[in-house]
Tab-separated table of C-alpha atoms in Angstrom:
chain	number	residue	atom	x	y	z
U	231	UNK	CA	-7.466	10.020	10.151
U	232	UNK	CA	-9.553	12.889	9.144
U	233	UNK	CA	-10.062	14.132	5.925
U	234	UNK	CA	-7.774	16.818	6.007
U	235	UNK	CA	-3.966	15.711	3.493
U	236	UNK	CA	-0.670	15.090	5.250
U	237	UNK	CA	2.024	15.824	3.925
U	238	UNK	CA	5.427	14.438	3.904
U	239	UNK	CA	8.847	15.582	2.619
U	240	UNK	CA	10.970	13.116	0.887
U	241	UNK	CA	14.653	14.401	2.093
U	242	UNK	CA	17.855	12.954	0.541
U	243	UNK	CA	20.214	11.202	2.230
U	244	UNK	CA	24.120	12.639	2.391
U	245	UNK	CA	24.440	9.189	-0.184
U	246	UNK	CA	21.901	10.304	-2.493
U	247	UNK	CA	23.422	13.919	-2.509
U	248	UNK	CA	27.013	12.593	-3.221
U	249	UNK	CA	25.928	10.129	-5.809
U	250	UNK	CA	23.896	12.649	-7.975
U	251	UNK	CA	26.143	15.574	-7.474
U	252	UNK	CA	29.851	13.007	-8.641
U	253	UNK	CA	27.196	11.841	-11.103
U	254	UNK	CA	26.365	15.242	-12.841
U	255	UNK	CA	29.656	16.075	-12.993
U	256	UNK	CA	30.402	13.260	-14.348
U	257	UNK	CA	28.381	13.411	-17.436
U	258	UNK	CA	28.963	17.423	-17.662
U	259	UNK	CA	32.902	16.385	-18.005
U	260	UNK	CA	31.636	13.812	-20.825
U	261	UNK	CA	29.867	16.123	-22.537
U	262	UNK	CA	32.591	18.440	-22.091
U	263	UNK	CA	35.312	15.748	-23.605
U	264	UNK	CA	33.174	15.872	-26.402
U	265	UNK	CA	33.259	19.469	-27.445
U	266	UNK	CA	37.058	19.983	-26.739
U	267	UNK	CA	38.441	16.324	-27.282
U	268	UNK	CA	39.333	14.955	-30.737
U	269	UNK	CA	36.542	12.360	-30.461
U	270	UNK	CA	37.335	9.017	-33.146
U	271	UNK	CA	33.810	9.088	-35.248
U	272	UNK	CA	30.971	11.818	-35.574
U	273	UNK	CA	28.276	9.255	-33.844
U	274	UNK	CA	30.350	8.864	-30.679
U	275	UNK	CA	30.648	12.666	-30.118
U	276	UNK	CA	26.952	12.908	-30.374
U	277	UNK	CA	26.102	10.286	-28.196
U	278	UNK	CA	28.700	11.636	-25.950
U	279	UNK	CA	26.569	14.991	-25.849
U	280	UNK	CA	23.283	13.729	-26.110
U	281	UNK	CA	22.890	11.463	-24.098
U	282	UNK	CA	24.420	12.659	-20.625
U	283	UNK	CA	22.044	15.381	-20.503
U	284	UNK	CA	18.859	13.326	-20.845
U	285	UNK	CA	19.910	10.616	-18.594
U	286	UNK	CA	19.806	13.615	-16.505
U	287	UNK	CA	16.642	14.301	-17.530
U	288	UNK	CA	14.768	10.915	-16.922
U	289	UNK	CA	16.069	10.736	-13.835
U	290	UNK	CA	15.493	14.047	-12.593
U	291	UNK	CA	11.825	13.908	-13.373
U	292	UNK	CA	11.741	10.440	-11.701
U	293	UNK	CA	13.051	11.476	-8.480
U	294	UNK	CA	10.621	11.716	-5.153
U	295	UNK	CA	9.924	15.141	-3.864
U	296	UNK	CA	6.512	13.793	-1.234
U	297	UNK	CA	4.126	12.304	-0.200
U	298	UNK	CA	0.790	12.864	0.648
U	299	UNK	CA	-1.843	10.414	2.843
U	300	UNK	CA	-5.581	11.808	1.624
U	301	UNK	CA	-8.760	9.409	2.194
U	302	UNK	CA	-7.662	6.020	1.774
U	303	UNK	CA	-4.742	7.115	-0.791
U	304	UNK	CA	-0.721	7.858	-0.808
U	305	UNK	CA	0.299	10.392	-3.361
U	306	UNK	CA	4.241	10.483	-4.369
U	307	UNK	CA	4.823	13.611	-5.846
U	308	UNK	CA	7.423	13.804	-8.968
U	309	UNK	CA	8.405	16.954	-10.828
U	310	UNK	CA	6.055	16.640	-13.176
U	311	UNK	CA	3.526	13.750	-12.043
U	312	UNK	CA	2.105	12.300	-9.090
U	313	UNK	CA	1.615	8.791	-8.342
U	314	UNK	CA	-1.564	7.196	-6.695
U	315	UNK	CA	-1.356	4.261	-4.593
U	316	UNK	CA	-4.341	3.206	-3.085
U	317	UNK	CA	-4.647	1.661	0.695
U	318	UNK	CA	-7.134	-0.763	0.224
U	319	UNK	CA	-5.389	-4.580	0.834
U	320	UNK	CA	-2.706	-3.448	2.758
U	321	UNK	CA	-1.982	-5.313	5.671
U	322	UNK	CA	1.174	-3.562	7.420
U	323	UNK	CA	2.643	-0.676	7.342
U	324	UNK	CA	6.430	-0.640	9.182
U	325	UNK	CA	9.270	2.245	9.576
U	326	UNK	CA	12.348	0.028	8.881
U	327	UNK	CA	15.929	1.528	8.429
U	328	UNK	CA	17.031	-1.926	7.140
U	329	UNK	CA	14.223	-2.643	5.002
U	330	UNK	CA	16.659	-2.204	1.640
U	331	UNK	CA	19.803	-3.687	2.896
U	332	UNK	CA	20.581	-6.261	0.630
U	333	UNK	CA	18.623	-5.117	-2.403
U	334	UNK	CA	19.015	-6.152	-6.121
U	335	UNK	CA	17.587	-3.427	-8.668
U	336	UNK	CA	15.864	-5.233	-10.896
U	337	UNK	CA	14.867	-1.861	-13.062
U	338	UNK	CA	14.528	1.255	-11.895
U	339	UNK	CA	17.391	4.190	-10.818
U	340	UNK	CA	19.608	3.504	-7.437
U	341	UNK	CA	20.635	6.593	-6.783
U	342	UNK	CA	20.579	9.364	-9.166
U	343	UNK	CA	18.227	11.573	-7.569
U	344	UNK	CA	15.812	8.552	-6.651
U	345	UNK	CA	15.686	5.543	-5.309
U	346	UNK	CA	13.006	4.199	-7.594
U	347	UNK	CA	11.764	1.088	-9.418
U	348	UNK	CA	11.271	-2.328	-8.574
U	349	UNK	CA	14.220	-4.092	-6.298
U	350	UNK	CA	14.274	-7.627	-4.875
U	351	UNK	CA	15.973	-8.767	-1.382
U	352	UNK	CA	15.241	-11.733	0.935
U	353	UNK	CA	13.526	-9.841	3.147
U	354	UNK	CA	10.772	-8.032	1.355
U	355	UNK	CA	11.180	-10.244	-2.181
U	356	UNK	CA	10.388	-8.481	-4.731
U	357	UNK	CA	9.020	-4.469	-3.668
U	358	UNK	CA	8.345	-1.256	-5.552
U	359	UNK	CA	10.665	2.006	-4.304
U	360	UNK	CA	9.950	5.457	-4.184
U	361	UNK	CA	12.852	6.662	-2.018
U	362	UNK	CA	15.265	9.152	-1.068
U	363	UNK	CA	16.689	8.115	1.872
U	364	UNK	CA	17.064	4.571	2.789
U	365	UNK	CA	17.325	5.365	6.516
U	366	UNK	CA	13.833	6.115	6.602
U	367	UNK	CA	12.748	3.731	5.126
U	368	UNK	CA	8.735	2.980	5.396
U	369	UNK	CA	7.521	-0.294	4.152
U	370	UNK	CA	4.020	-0.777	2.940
U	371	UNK	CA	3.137	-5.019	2.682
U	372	UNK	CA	-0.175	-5.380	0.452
U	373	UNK	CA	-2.067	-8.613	0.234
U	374	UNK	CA	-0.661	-8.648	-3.514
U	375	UNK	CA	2.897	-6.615	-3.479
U	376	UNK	CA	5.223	-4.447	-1.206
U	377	UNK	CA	6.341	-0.397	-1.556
U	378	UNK	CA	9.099	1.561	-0.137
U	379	UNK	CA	8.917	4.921	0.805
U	380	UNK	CA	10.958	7.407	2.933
U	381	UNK	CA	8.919	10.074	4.196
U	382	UNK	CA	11.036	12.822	6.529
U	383	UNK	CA	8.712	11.881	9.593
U	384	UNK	CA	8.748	7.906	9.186
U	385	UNK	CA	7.187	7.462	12.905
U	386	UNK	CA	4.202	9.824	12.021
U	387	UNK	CA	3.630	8.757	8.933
U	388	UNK	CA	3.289	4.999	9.955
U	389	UNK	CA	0.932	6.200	12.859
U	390	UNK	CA	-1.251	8.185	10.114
U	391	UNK	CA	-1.223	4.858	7.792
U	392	UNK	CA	-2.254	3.123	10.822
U	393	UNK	CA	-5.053	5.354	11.804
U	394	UNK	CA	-6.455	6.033	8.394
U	395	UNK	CA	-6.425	1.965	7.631
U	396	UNK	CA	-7.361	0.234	10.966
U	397	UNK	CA	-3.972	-1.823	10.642
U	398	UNK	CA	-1.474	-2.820	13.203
């Protein structure tokens, strides 16, 4: 690979669309119950309209929004942050659509607006996500751990991993 960045978009899936958008609503209506509802004690309504809006929040500056493959490095790119993760010790690098069936989040977000955190199946064991749609699903195996990644262009991105690494 040259030295010149790719980019790649991190589309949602139609899952990831309907689980953040029932979601949202969700915690708009509790909020909502909150300022029109007879709520029992003055703590609960508060909680009720504190906290929907920054679980919102965390997870909205958690979700993926791209990647980018520059000199030995992937970038994730968050709303307010990017993430480095560098190449060196990886040892395969895989498009698999059915790399996350299975999974069991073991902390992270599984769904709202992200696939992210770290998530354990029989496959992989235990693997680091930064995902958006599970259909494109990327994996990355290091000597040491495993990520996930969905890139829009899974094929190209793998060949670009491939060509900027020397793996197979």
């Amino acid at each position: 690979m040259n030295n010149t960045p790719l980019h790649f978009a991190a589309p949602w899936s139609t899952a990831l669309v309907v689980v953040s958008v029932t979601v949202t609503l969700l915690f708009a209506g509790v909020a909502g119950a909150a300022l029109f509802l007879p709520v029992p004690t003055a703590w609960l309504r508060w909680t009720m309209l504190i906290l929907p809006p920054v679980l919102l929040a965390v997870c909205a500056l958690g979700a993926v929004r791209g990647y980018t493959l520059e000199r030995g490095m992937l970038w994730i790119h968050r709303p307010l942050r990017v993430t480095g993760l560098p190449l060196t010790g990886l040892r395969a690098c895989t498009w698999d659509p059915e790399a996350t069936r299975n999974s069991l989040r073991l902390f992270g977000n599984g769904g709202l607006f992200a696939f992210t955190g770290l998530f354990w199946n029989r496959r992989l064991g235990r693997y680091r996500m930064y995902a958006t749609d599970l259909r494109r699903a990327v994996v990355l195996r290091f000597t040491d751990h495993t990520v996930v990644i969905s890139p829009d262009r899974p094929e190209e991105f793998v060949r670009a991993v491939q060509a900027c690494t020397g793996i197979r």
